[in-house]
């Protein structure tokens, strides 16, 4: 009975939100880690690369970005004529806060011949002093497209280590990391593989080097959906934020998805609820603002990535 009440409350709020989106000519974009009830009604759901591309293509007046701040900032950087709302004002990403503009300028001074590649998980200010952006879906291709022999990769050391496996270039890493992804260990995977014989382990490139060593597949979040859809196995151990399993289960009812670690939860991704989406859109709150000089420079880094059409 209690579940029924909860379900009908969710449905009511979802319907209210859909009406509001229509009324305001707004589009709702949701990252693959968002809460189930948000994924369920998103106009578009995807990984950070797909969401940046989608934000660039929409003719809606308002983009409601259900994700974390750096993602909504990327949409605002590319779309100055649209309002971009981040429903949970304090949904940040701890990895973003692990590097500053000053750190990047110091690295540039130390390695003057190196290009600076900023993972999209960076602030607008850090993107503004970088040469090009990348996401987990295109990092290897972005790095290999550069003429420089040395590449400074900020801020994720795990992504930098992963890319180093596929390039002759010298990668200079910054010691940032994603707390949830950094928790997975090869021992966790070994234990789960013993419990579920035949299970395949899918890792995100933000995972530690030795965890990636034992992965059957390494992909961005949307790459993981494709892999589990196309691969003939019963059990999959999922090495990324557990919100991703909602759509995996819906799309593959005969397959079983097991989280690689109980700590694979991103508290910031979970700060967005139907209530704060409705409130921010109704009252036009939490609109992303970026100083114009920063926006123009950061835009160049994102455009350089998108121009590669990766
Ligand atoms: P994706 O680019 O794979 O969506 O990852 C974004 C992210 O924040 C992973 O933690
Ligand atoms: Fe940041 Fe990690 Fe959360 Fe992705 S999962 S937003 S990298 S803290």
Short mmCIF file of N, CA and C and ligand atoms in Angstrom, two decimals, residues 33 68 70-71 92-95 119 121 178-181 206 241 266 268-269, ligand 2:
data_model
loop_
_atom_site.label_atom_id
_atom_site.label_comp_id
_atom_site.label_asym_id
_atom_site.label_seq_id
_atom_site.Cartn_x
_atom_site.Cartn_y
_atom_site.Cartn_z
N UNK A 33 23.56 8.66 -14.37
CA UNK A 33 23.61 8.34 -12.94
C UNK A 33 22.42 8.92 -12.16
N UNK A 68 25.65 17.11 -12.66
CA UNK A 68 26.41 17.94 -11.71
C UNK A 68 26.88 19.22 -12.41
N UNK A 70 29.59 20.79 -13.43
CA UNK A 70 30.46 20.96 -14.61
C UNK A 70 29.71 20.63 -15.90
N UNK A 71 28.75 19.72 -15.82
CA UNK A 71 27.99 19.33 -17.02
C UNK A 71 27.06 20.47 -17.44
N UNK A 92 27.98 19.33 -6.98
CA UNK A 92 29.30 19.54 -7.57
C UNK A 92 29.94 18.21 -7.92
N UNK A 93 31.25 18.24 -8.13
CA UNK A 93 32.00 17.00 -8.37
C UNK A 93 33.32 17.19 -7.65
N UNK A 94 33.63 16.35 -6.64
CA UNK A 94 34.86 16.57 -5.88
C UNK A 94 36.12 16.55 -6.75
N UNK A 95 36.07 15.79 -7.86
CA UNK A 95 37.25 15.75 -8.73
C UNK A 95 37.53 17.13 -9.34
N UNK A 119 39.77 17.09 -18.91
CA UNK A 119 38.60 16.22 -18.82
C UNK A 119 37.41 17.16 -18.61
N UNK A 121 35.23 17.03 -16.64
CA UNK A 121 35.04 17.18 -15.19
C UNK A 121 36.03 18.22 -14.66
N UNK A 178 38.15 10.37 -8.83
CA UNK A 178 36.74 10.34 -8.46
C UNK A 178 36.60 9.44 -7.23
N UNK A 179 36.16 9.98 -6.08
CA UNK A 179 36.10 9.14 -4.88
C UNK A 179 35.30 7.84 -5.07
N UNK A 180 34.08 7.86 -5.63
CA UNK A 180 33.38 6.57 -5.77
C UNK A 180 34.12 5.56 -6.67
N UNK A 181 34.56 5.99 -7.85
CA UNK A 181 35.23 5.04 -8.75
C UNK A 181 36.56 4.55 -8.19
N UNK A 206 37.58 5.91 -15.04
CA UNK A 206 37.96 6.60 -13.79
C UNK A 206 38.37 5.60 -12.71
N UNK A 241 28.83 4.15 -11.16
CA UNK A 241 27.76 4.58 -10.26
C UNK A 241 26.49 3.74 -10.48
N UNK A 266 27.36 8.19 -6.23
CA UNK A 266 27.84 9.59 -6.28
C UNK A 266 26.80 10.45 -5.56
N UNK A 268 26.55 13.51 -5.11
CA UNK A 268 26.18 14.74 -5.81
C UNK A 268 25.15 14.49 -6.92
N UNK A 269 25.27 13.36 -7.58
CA UNK A 269 24.30 13.03 -8.64
C UNK A 269 22.92 12.79 -8.03
FE1 LIG B 2 32.38 13.42 -10.08
FE2 LIG B 2 32.77 10.86 -9.62
FE3 LIG B 2 30.36 11.90 -9.22
FE4 LIG B 2 31.34 11.54 -11.72
S1 LIG B 2 30.83 9.97 -10.21
S2 LIG B 2 30.32 13.35 -10.92
S3 LIG B 2 33.52 12.01 -11.36
S4 LIG B 2 32.26 12.38 -8.10
#
